[in-house]
Coordinates of C-alpha atoms in Angstrom, one line a residue:
Chain Q
X21 CA 98.0 123.0 80.8
X22 CA 96.2 124.3 77.7
X23 CA 92.7 125.8 77.9
X24 CA 91.2 122.6 76.4
X25 CA 92.8 120.6 79.2
X26 CA 91.2 122.5 82.0
X27 CA 88.9 120.0 83.8
X28 CA 85.1 120.2 83.6
X29 CA 84.8 121.5 87.1
X30 CA 86.3 124.8 86.1
X31 CA 84.3 125.4 83.0
X32 CA 80.6 125.6 82.1
X33 CA 79.9 122.1 80.7
X34 CA 81.2 118.6 81.2
X35 CA 84.1 118.1 78.7
X36 CA 83.1 114.5 78.0
X37 CA 79.4 114.0 77.2
X38 CA 77.8 110.7 78.5
X39 CA 77.3 107.9 76.0
X40 CA 74.3 108.2 73.7
X41 CA 71.0 106.5 74.6
X42 CA 71.5 104.0 71.7
X43 CA 74.9 103.0 72.9
X44 CA 73.7 102.6 76.5
X45 CA 70.6 100.6 75.5
X46 CA 72.8 98.3 73.4
X47 CA 75.1 97.6 76.3
X48 CA 72.9 97.7 79.4
X49 CA 69.8 95.5 79.7
X50 CA 66.9 97.8 80.6
X51 CA 68.8 101.1 80.4
X52 CA 66.5 104.0 80.9
X53 CA 63.2 102.0 81.6
X54 CA 62.8 104.1 84.8
X55 CA 64.1 107.3 83.2
X56 CA 60.8 109.1 83.9
X57 CA 60.6 109.7 87.7
X58 CA 56.9 109.0 87.5
X59 CA 57.8 105.3 86.9
X60 CA 59.8 105.1 90.1
X61 CA 57.8 103.6 92.9
X62 CA 59.1 106.1 95.6
X63 CA 58.5 109.2 93.5
X64 CA 57.1 111.4 94.9
X65 CA 58.1 110.5 98.4
X66 CA 54.6 111.0 99.9
X67 CA 51.9 109.0 98.1
X68 CA 48.5 107.9 99.2
X69 CA 48.1 104.2 98.3
X70 CA 44.6 103.3 97.3
X71 CA 44.6 100.1 99.2
X72 CA 47.2 98.9 101.6
X73 CA 45.2 95.9 102.7
X74 CA 44.3 97.5 106.0
X75 CA 40.6 97.2 106.8
X76 CA 40.7 99.4 109.9
X77 CA 41.3 103.0 110.7
X78 CA 43.1 102.1 113.9
X79 CA 44.1 98.5 114.5
X80 CA 42.6 96.4 117.1
X81 CA 44.8 96.3 120.2
X82 CA 47.0 93.3 120.8
X83 CA 46.4 92.0 124.4
X84 CA 49.2 92.0 126.9
X85 CA 50.5 95.5 126.7
X86 CA 50.2 96.2 130.4
X87 CA 53.6 97.0 131.8
X88 CA 55.4 96.5 128.5
X89 CA 58.3 99.0 128.1
X90 CA 57.8 101.8 125.5
X91 CA 59.5 104.9 124.4
X92 CA 58.3 107.9 126.3
X93 CA 58.0 109.6 122.9
X94 CA 55.1 107.3 122.2
X95 CA 51.7 108.2 123.6
X96 CA 51.2 104.5 124.6
X97 CA 52.3 101.0 123.8
X98 CA 51.6 100.6 120.1
X99 CA 48.5 98.5 119.1
X100 CA 50.8 95.7 117.9
X101 CA 54.1 94.9 119.4
X102 CA 56.7 92.1 119.7
X103 CA 56.5 89.8 122.6
X104 CA 59.9 88.1 122.3
X105 CA 62.3 88.2 125.3
X106 CA 60.4 90.3 127.8
X107 CA 62.4 92.2 130.4
X108 CA 63.8 90.2 133.2
X109 CA 66.5 90.2 135.9
X110 CA 69.1 93.0 136.4
X111 CA 69.4 93.7 132.7
X112 CA 65.7 94.1 132.5
X113 CA 65.8 96.6 135.3
X114 CA 68.5 98.6 133.5
X115 CA 66.5 98.6 130.3
X116 CA 63.3 99.5 131.9
X117 CA 64.9 102.5 133.6
X118 CA 66.4 103.6 130.2
X119 CA 62.9 103.5 128.6
X120 CA 61.1 105.1 131.6
X121 CA 63.5 107.9 132.3
X122 CA 65.1 109.0 129.0
X123 CA 63.7 109.8 125.5
X124 CA 65.3 108.5 122.3
X125 CA 66.8 112.0 122.0
X126 CA 69.1 111.4 125.0
X127 CA 72.3 109.5 124.6
X128 CA 71.8 108.1 128.1
X129 CA 68.8 106.1 126.8
X130 CA 70.9 104.3 124.3
X131 CA 74.0 103.9 126.4
X132 CA 71.9 102.3 129.2
X133 CA 70.4 99.9 126.7
X134 CA 73.9 98.9 125.6
X135 CA 74.9 98.4 129.3
X136 CA 71.7 96.3 129.6
X137 CA 72.8 94.2 126.6
X138 CA 76.2 93.4 128.1
X139 CA 74.7 92.6 131.5
X140 CA 72.1 90.4 129.8
X141 CA 74.9 88.5 127.9
X142 CA 76.8 87.9 131.1
X143 CA 73.7 86.8 133.0
X144 CA 73.2 84.2 130.3
X145 CA 76.9 83.2 130.0
X146 CA 77.0 82.5 133.8
X147 CA 73.8 80.5 133.5
X148 CA 75.2 78.5 130.6
X149 CA 78.1 77.3 132.7
X150 CA 75.8 75.4 135.0
X151 CA 73.8 74.2 132.0
X152 CA 74.7 71.3 129.7
X153 CA 75.6 73.8 127.0
X154 CA 78.2 76.4 128.0
X155 CA 78.7 79.5 125.9
X156 CA 82.0 80.0 124.1
X157 CA 83.6 83.3 123.3
X158 CA 83.1 83.1 119.5
X159 CA 80.9 80.7 117.5
X160 CA 81.5 79.5 114.0
X161 CA 85.3 79.9 114.1
X162 CA 85.8 76.4 112.8
X163 CA 85.0 77.8 109.4
X164 CA 88.4 79.5 109.5
X165 CA 89.7 76.0 108.4
X166 CA 86.8 74.9 106.3
X167 CA 86.2 78.2 104.4
X168 CA 89.7 79.4 103.7
X169 CA 90.4 81.7 106.6
X170 CA 93.9 82.5 105.5
X171 CA 93.3 82.4 101.7
X172 CA 90.2 84.7 102.0
X173 CA 92.1 87.4 103.9
X174 CA 95.2 87.5 101.7
X175 CA 95.9 91.1 100.7
X176 CA 92.9 92.6 102.4
X177 CA 93.3 95.9 104.2
X178 CA 90.7 95.0 106.9
X179 CA 93.1 92.3 108.2
X180 CA 94.8 95.1 110.2
X181 CA 91.8 95.7 112.4
X182 CA 90.6 92.1 112.2
X183 CA 93.7 91.3 114.2
X184 CA 92.0 93.0 117.0
X185 CA 89.0 90.7 116.9
X186 CA 90.5 88.0 119.1
X187 CA 91.2 90.7 121.7
X188 CA 87.7 92.3 121.4
X189 CA 86.0 88.9 121.5
X190 CA 87.9 87.1 124.1
X191 CA 89.0 90.2 126.2
X192 CA 85.9 90.4 128.3
X193 CA 86.1 86.6 128.9
X194 CA 89.7 86.8 130.0
X195 CA 88.9 89.8 132.3
X196 CA 85.9 87.9 133.7
X197 CA 88.0 84.8 134.4
X198 CA 90.6 87.1 136.1
X199 CA 87.9 88.6 138.3
X200 CA 86.7 85.1 139.3
X201 CA 90.2 83.9 140.1
X202 CA 91.0 86.9 142.2
X203 CA 87.7 86.6 144.0
X204 CA 88.2 82.9 144.7
X205 CA 91.7 83.6 146.0
X206 CA 90.5 86.3 148.3
X207 CA 87.8 84.1 149.5
X208 CA 90.2 81.3 150.2
X209 CA 92.5 83.6 152.1
X210 CA 89.7 84.9 154.2
X211 CA 88.5 81.4 155.0
X212 CA 92.1 80.4 156.0
X213 CA 92.3 83.4 158.2
Chain W
X30 CA 60.9 74.3 116.4
X31 CA 64.5 75.1 115.6
X32 CA 65.6 78.7 115.6
X33 CA 68.7 80.8 115.4
X34 CA 69.4 82.4 118.8
X35 CA 71.7 85.3 119.8
X36 CA 73.8 84.6 122.9
X37 CA 75.9 87.8 123.0
X38 CA 78.3 89.6 120.6
X39 CA 79.9 87.2 118.1
X40 CA 77.8 84.3 119.5
X41 CA 74.9 82.7 117.9
X42 CA 73.5 79.1 117.9
X43 CA 70.4 77.1 117.1
X44 CA 68.0 76.2 119.9
X45 CA 64.6 74.7 120.3
X46 CA 61.9 77.4 120.8
X47 CA 58.2 77.3 121.0
X48 CA 56.4 77.7 117.7
X49 CA 55.0 81.3 117.7
X50 CA 51.3 81.7 118.3
X51 CA 48.6 84.1 116.9
X52 CA 48.7 87.1 119.2
X53 CA 46.6 89.5 117.3
X54 CA 43.5 88.9 115.1
X55 CA 45.5 89.9 111.9
X56 CA 48.5 87.8 112.6
X57 CA 49.7 84.9 110.5
X58 CA 52.1 82.2 111.3
X59 CA 54.5 81.4 108.4
X60 CA 56.6 78.3 108.0
X61 CA 59.9 79.6 106.7
X62 CA 61.1 77.8 103.6
X63 CA 64.1 80.1 102.8
X64 CA 65.8 82.9 104.8
X65 CA 68.9 85.1 104.4
X66 CA 71.4 86.8 106.5
X67 CA 71.6 90.5 105.7
X68 CA 74.7 92.7 106.1
X69 CA 72.7 94.6 108.7
X70 CA 72.3 91.5 110.8
X71 CA 76.0 91.7 111.3
X72 CA 75.5 94.9 113.3
X73 CA 73.4 92.9 115.7
X74 CA 75.9 90.0 115.7
X75 CA 78.7 92.3 116.6
X76 CA 76.8 93.9 119.5
X77 CA 76.3 97.3 117.8
X78 CA 72.6 97.7 118.1
X79 CA 71.1 98.8 121.4
X80 CA 68.6 96.4 123.1
X81 CA 69.6 93.3 121.3
X82 CA 68.5 90.7 123.8
X83 CA 69.9 87.2 124.5
X84 CA 67.5 84.7 123.0
X85 CA 66.5 86.9 120.1
X86 CA 66.1 85.3 116.7
X87 CA 67.4 87.4 113.9
X88 CA 66.2 87.4 110.3
X89 CA 64.3 90.0 108.4
X90 CA 64.7 88.4 104.9
X91 CA 62.5 85.3 104.5
X92 CA 59.8 83.6 102.5
X93 CA 57.6 80.8 103.5
X94 CA 54.2 79.1 103.5
X95 CA 51.2 80.4 105.6
X96 CA 50.6 77.8 108.3
X97 CA 47.9 79.6 110.4
X98 CA 45.9 82.8 110.2
X99 CA 44.2 85.0 112.8
X100 CA 40.4 85.5 112.7
X101 CA 40.5 88.9 110.9
X102 CA 42.8 87.9 108.1
X103 CA 41.1 88.2 104.7
X104 CA 43.8 88.3 102.0
X105 CA 45.8 85.2 102.9
X106 CA 44.9 81.5 103.4
X107 CA 46.7 78.6 104.9
X108 CA 49.0 77.1 102.3
X109 CA 49.8 80.4 100.4
X110 CA 53.4 80.8 99.5
X111 CA 54.4 84.3 100.6
X112 CA 57.3 86.7 100.6
X113 CA 57.4 89.0 103.6
X114 CA 58.8 92.6 103.5
X115 CA 61.3 93.2 106.2
X116 CA 59.1 96.0 107.5
X117 CA 56.3 95.2 110.0
X118 CA 53.7 97.8 109.2
X119 CA 50.0 98.5 109.8
X120 CA 48.9 100.1 106.5
X121 CA 46.7 102.7 108.3
X122 CA 48.7 105.1 110.4
X123 CA 49.6 108.7 109.3
X124 CA 52.9 107.4 107.8
X125 CA 51.6 104.2 106.1
X126 CA 48.7 106.2 104.7
X127 CA 51.4 108.3 102.8
X128 CA 53.3 105.3 101.6
X129 CA 56.0 105.5 104.3
X130 CA 55.6 101.9 105.3
X131 CA 59.1 101.7 106.8
X132 CA 58.2 104.5 109.2
X133 CA 55.0 102.9 110.6
X134 CA 53.9 104.3 113.9
X135 CA 51.7 101.4 115.1
X136 CA 54.2 98.5 115.4
X137 CA 57.2 99.6 117.4
X138 CA 56.6 100.7 121.0
X139 CA 60.3 100.8 121.8
X140 CA 61.2 103.7 119.4
X141 CA 59.5 106.3 117.3
X142 CA 62.5 107.0 115.2
X143 CA 62.4 103.6 113.4
X144 CA 59.5 101.4 112.4
X145 CA 59.1 97.7 113.0
X146 CA 61.5 95.2 111.6
X147 CA 61.5 91.4 112.0
X148 CA 64.3 90.0 114.1
X149 CA 66.2 93.2 114.5
X150 CA 66.4 93.8 118.2
X151 CA 63.8 95.4 120.5
X152 CA 64.8 98.8 119.2
X153 CA 62.7 97.9 116.2
X154 CA 59.8 96.4 118.1
X155 CA 61.0 93.1 119.7
X156 CA 59.7 90.7 117.0
X157 CA 61.6 87.4 116.5
X158 CA 62.8 87.0 113.0
X159 CA 62.8 84.4 110.2
X160 CA 66.1 82.6 110.7
X161 CA 63.9 79.8 112.1
X162 CA 61.3 77.3 111.1
X163 CA 58.3 79.4 111.9
X164 CA 57.7 83.2 112.4
X165 CA 54.9 85.4 113.6
X166 CA 53.8 87.8 110.8
X167 CA 51.7 90.7 112.1
X168 CA 49.3 92.5 109.8
X169 CA 49.1 89.6 107.5
X170 CA 46.6 91.5 105.3
X171 CA 49.1 94.3 104.7
X172 CA 52.7 93.1 104.5
X173 CA 53.0 89.7 102.8
X174 CA 52.5 89.1 99.1
X175 CA 51.9 85.8 97.4
X176 CA 55.0 84.8 95.4
X177 CA 54.2 84.9 91.7
X178 CA 54.3 81.5 90.0
X179 CA 57.1 82.5 87.7
X180 CA 59.4 83.9 90.4
X181 CA 62.4 81.9 91.6
X182 CA 62.5 81.4 95.4
X183 CA 66.0 82.9 95.7
X184 CA 64.8 86.0 93.8
X185 CA 61.9 86.3 96.1
X186 CA 64.0 86.1 99.3
X187 CA 66.5 88.7 98.1
X188 CA 63.5 91.0 97.1
X189 CA 62.3 91.1 100.8
X190 CA 65.1 93.5 101.6
X191 CA 68.5 93.7 99.8
X192 CA 67.2 94.0 96.3
X193 CA 64.4 96.4 97.2
X194 CA 66.8 98.5 99.2
X195 CA 69.3 98.7 96.3
X196 CA 66.5 99.8 93.9
X197 CA 65.2 102.3 96.5
X198 CA 68.7 103.7 97.0
X199 CA 69.0 104.5 93.3
X200 CA 65.6 106.3 93.5
X201 CA 66.8 108.3 96.5
X202 CA 69.7 109.5 94.3
X203 CA 67.2 111.3 92.0
X204 CA 69.3 110.2 89.1
X205 CA 68.9 112.2 85.9
X206 CA 69.9 111.1 82.4
X207 CA 73.6 111.0 81.9
X208 CA 74.5 111.3 85.6
X209 CA 77.7 109.8 86.9
X210 CA 76.7 107.5 89.8
X211 CA 79.1 106.2 92.4
X212 CA 78.0 103.3 94.5
X213 CA 80.0 102.7 97.7
X214 CA 79.9 99.0 98.6
X215 CA 79.6 96.0 96.3
X216 CA 77.5 93.9 98.6
X217 CA 74.0 92.8 97.6
X218 CA 72.4 96.2 98.1
X219 CA 75.2 98.0 96.2
X220 CA 75.1 95.6 93.3
X221 CA 71.4 96.0 92.9
X222 CA 71.7 99.8 93.3
X223 CA 74.3 99.8 90.5
X224 CA 71.9 97.8 88.2
X225 CA 69.1 100.1 89.2
X226 CA 71.1 103.2 88.4
X227 CA 71.3 102.2 84.8
X228 CA 67.5 101.7 84.7
X229 CA 67.1 105.3 85.8
X230 CA 69.3 106.7 83.1
X231 CA 72.8 106.9 84.5
X232 CA 75.5 107.6 82.0
X233 CA 78.3 106.1 84.1
X234 CA 78.3 103.8 87.2
X235 CA 81.3 103.3 89.3
X236 CA 81.3 100.8 92.2
X237 CA 83.9 101.1 95.1
X238 CA 84.8 98.2 97.3
X239 CA 88.0 96.4 98.3
X240 CA 87.0 92.7 97.9
X241 CA 87.9 91.5 94.4
X242 CA 85.1 88.9 94.2
X243 CA 82.6 91.7 94.8
X244 CA 84.2 94.1 92.4
X245 CA 84.2 91.3 89.8
X246 CA 80.4 90.8 90.4
X247 CA 79.9 94.5 90.0
X248 CA 81.6 94.4 86.6
X249 CA 79.8 91.3 85.3
X250 CA 76.3 91.7 86.9
X251 CA 76.0 95.4 86.9
X252 CA 78.2 96.5 84.0
X253 CA 79.9 98.9 86.3
X254 CA 83.4 100.4 86.4
X255 CA 85.1 99.5 89.6
X256 CA 87.6 101.0 92.1
X257 CA 89.5 99.0 94.7
X258 CA 90.2 101.4 97.5
X259 CA 92.9 99.1 98.8
X260 CA 94.9 100.1 95.7
X261 CA 94.3 103.8 96.1
X262 CA 96.0 106.2 98.4
X263 CA 92.9 108.4 98.7
X264 CA 89.6 107.2 97.2
X265 CA 88.1 110.7 97.3
X266 CA 90.9 112.1 95.2
X267 CA 90.5 109.3 92.8
X268 CA 86.8 110.0 92.5
X269 CA 87.5 113.6 91.7
X270 CA 90.1 112.6 89.0
X271 CA 87.6 110.1 87.6
X272 CA 84.9 112.9 87.3
X273 CA 87.1 115.6 85.9
X274 CA 87.4 117.2 89.4
X275 CA 83.6 117.7 89.6
X276 CA 82.8 114.8 91.9
X277 CA 80.0 112.3 91.2
X278 CA 76.5 113.7 90.5
X279 CA 75.1 111.0 92.8
X280 CA 76.7 108.8 95.5
X281 CA 74.8 105.9 96.9
X282 CA 76.1 104.8 100.3
X283 CA 75.4 101.0 100.5
X284 CA 77.7 100.1 103.3
X285 CA 76.4 101.3 106.6
X286 CA 77.8 101.3 110.1
X287 CA 80.7 98.9 109.8
X288 CA 82.6 100.4 106.9
X289 CA 86.2 99.6 106.4
X290 CA 88.7 102.0 104.9
X291 CA 89.8 104.0 107.9
X292 CA 91.6 102.2 110.7
X293 CA 90.7 104.8 113.4
X294 CA 87.0 104.9 112.6
X295 CA 86.9 101.1 112.4
X296 CA 88.6 100.6 115.8
X297 CA 86.7 103.4 117.6
X298 CA 83.4 102.5 116.0
X299 CA 83.1 98.8 115.6
X300 CA 85.7 97.3 117.9
X301 CA 85.7 99.7 120.9
X302 CA 82.2 100.9 120.3
X303 CA 83.0 104.5 121.2
X304 CA 80.6 105.7 118.5
X305 CA 77.7 104.1 116.7
X306 CA 79.8 102.3 114.2
X307 CA 82.2 103.4 111.5
X308 CA 80.8 106.1 109.1
X309 CA 83.8 105.9 106.7
X310 CA 81.6 105.3 103.6
X311 CA 79.2 108.1 104.5
X312 CA 82.1 110.5 104.8
X313 CA 83.5 109.3 101.5
X314 CA 80.1 109.9 100.0
X315 CA 79.9 113.5 101.3
X316 CA 83.4 114.2 100.0
X317 CA 83.1 112.3 96.7
X318 CA 79.9 113.8 95.4
X319 CA 79.9 117.1 93.5
X320 CA 78.7 120.3 95.0
X321 CA 75.0 120.5 94.7
X322 CA 74.9 116.7 94.2
X323 CA 72.8 114.1 96.0
X324 CA 73.9 111.5 98.6
X325 CA 71.6 108.5 99.0
X326 CA 72.1 106.6 102.2
X327 CA 70.7 103.1 102.4
X328 CA 73.5 101.5 104.4
X329 CA 72.1 100.7 107.9
X330 CA 73.0 102.9 110.9
X331 CA 71.8 102.6 114.5
X332 CA 70.6 105.3 116.9
X333 CA 74.0 106.0 118.5
X334 CA 75.8 109.1 117.0
X335 CA 78.6 108.9 114.5
X336 CA 81.5 111.2 113.6
X337 CA 80.0 112.4 110.3
X338 CA 81.4 115.3 108.3
X339 CA 78.2 117.3 108.3
X340 CA 80.0 120.6 107.7
X341 CA 81.2 119.5 104.3
X342 CA 77.6 118.4 103.4
X343 CA 76.4 121.9 104.3
X344 CA 79.1 123.8 102.6
X345 CA 78.7 121.7 99.4
X346 CA 75.0 122.3 99.3
X347 CA 74.3 118.6 99.2
X348 CA 70.9 116.9 99.2
X349 CA 71.1 114.0 101.6
X350 CA 68.3 111.4 101.2
X351 CA 67.8 108.3 103.2
X352 CA 65.3 106.0 104.8
X353 CA 64.7 102.4 105.6
X354 CA 63.1 100.9 102.4
X355 CA 59.3 100.8 102.2
X356 CA 59.7 97.4 100.5
X357 CA 56.2 96.6 99.4
X358 CA 55.9 99.9 97.6
X359 CA 58.9 98.8 95.4
X360 CA 57.5 95.4 94.5
X361 CA 55.1 95.8 91.6
X362 CA 57.6 97.7 89.5
X363 CA 60.5 95.5 90.6
X364 CA 58.6 92.4 89.7
X365 CA 58.5 93.7 86.1
X366 CA 62.2 94.4 86.1
X367 CA 63.0 90.9 87.5
X368 CA 60.7 89.2 85.0
X369 CA 62.3 91.2 82.1
X370 CA 65.8 90.3 83.3
X371 CA 66.7 94.0 84.0
X372 CA 67.3 93.2 87.7
X373 CA 68.8 89.9 88.8
X374 CA 68.5 89.6 92.5
X375 CA 69.5 86.0 92.9
X376 CA 72.9 86.6 91.2
X377 CA 74.1 88.0 94.5
X378 CA 73.7 84.7 96.3
X379 CA 76.9 82.9 96.9
X380 CA 76.4 80.5 99.9
X381 CA 73.6 78.3 101.3
X382 CA 73.8 77.0 104.8
X383 CA 71.4 74.7 106.7
X384 CA 69.9 76.4 109.8
X385 CA 71.7 74.0 112.0
X386 CA 75.0 75.6 110.8
X387 CA 73.9 79.2 111.6
X388 CA 77.0 79.9 113.7
X389 CA 79.2 79.0 110.7
X390 CA 77.1 81.1 108.3
X391 CA 77.5 84.1 110.5
X392 CA 81.3 83.7 110.9
X393 CA 81.8 83.2 107.2
X394 CA 79.7 86.2 106.3
X395 CA 81.1 88.4 109.0
X396 CA 84.7 87.7 108.1
X397 CA 83.9 87.7 104.4
X398 CA 85.5 84.2 104.0
X399 CA 85.3 82.2 100.8
X400 CA 84.0 85.0 98.6
X401 CA 80.8 85.2 100.6
X402 CA 78.5 87.9 99.3
X403 CA 75.0 86.7 100.3
X404 CA 74.4 83.6 102.4
X405 CA 71.0 82.0 102.5
X406 CA 69.6 79.9 105.3
X407 CA 67.7 76.7 104.7
X408 CA 65.5 76.0 107.7
X409 CA 64.7 72.4 106.9
X410 CA 68.0 71.2 105.4
X411 CA 69.9 68.6 107.4

């Protein structure tokens, strides 16, 4: 390797200068219109907007915050909050404990919330079996035939781990069914003496 | 009303729900006319985001018509056509007063580390989202903006998150004239980040992905060079070769917590959920940027820890910049760029599904079937 072949990283300046402004402007629509950082909306990071639309210093409090779960890193339930899907049942108890006992800085907080999510899902799956609309392990899979499931995946490296999807998706259902079958068999044996 | 409903990992469907009501004097109820599925919705769909409750309606990218307003609303009226930023924010807390709308402290009781987001689990406040016929919009005087007459609806809906996030990601990169910018991920955010990098003076833009239709879009829509990592033994080594062994001046990570490219990270992070997703792209960003360079992270990550190569970031003296996008702050300048044709948000849209086919839309987008880059949801289509 001659000295002129030594890559830029090992010498003072980049060997290949970037294209000129004129060349870039000719090729790229709008090249450089935000070249000046002052034209960029998030520069500097902290700004003091003249008018956000807020006509309050502290917002009026939304009714119904009593008993609502909140992070213990908050001083109180925020003045506005979502009211979708309030806590209920065993999953609600798990989630409430996660919020009441652990801060966001503790892994236990998040892992308990994930456990609550899985319990929540199974509470609803079980309810769905006695409803007129039972849950299925995966929704939308019919698009595999209508939207080129095989064609779309040809040559893609992510197919390797997508092969695990049926196991990941249906595994808990198979395990759940196994538990039910075993339980019923034990029950029948016990009844028969 | 009809609304998308989460039933558990990999399971969504449409159900009848009550039309939302005014719950605070500054609420509005918006009839959704167009919504989108975001790549980050897939984290919820796959069960990666803690406190995602059964019955939750996803959707933080939507536009619509104001149907009802609370008694203190001054800036909107019934019938206004509005685009709604994905952030729920008050406009008056310590953070909003400094322009950090995505970090609002008055809207999310469930966590302090993230602000409020529509339809994005209870970890972001427990607000049902816009993949439905109606949605509650808190702080109607602060968040929504009337859609300009000249703006196409599909541009407007993509501007509520994906496009704004791409533009914001390029800003976080602190791009200087002539910089080599690498964008990881050629999804909607990455494509707009690549377009935006040119506006900020990049001398070279390289987009990395492994889906040919997305790389093609990066070439035609964003005038970028492209790298298909499926064709490379080691993408980091290729980035070093491409940059004369310096590394990129700026890397924009526009992938987030479900990155492909490393089998072990994918399986432990997204399949077995032993970590908070798969940070492959973030690690490529840290390794692919030059020493003293800047990594901009706008790919979405949740609160559970990841196996990130922080030591390399330290030893290379990197600047790591990241945030959820304060969307409304981006809009005035972005509107100019869209009107002038410098940014083309609706070019990322590839599919349109009726709300009733929401399960199919999620499966197609999640599995990246049929060249899907950005699916829109039409609430009133049959």
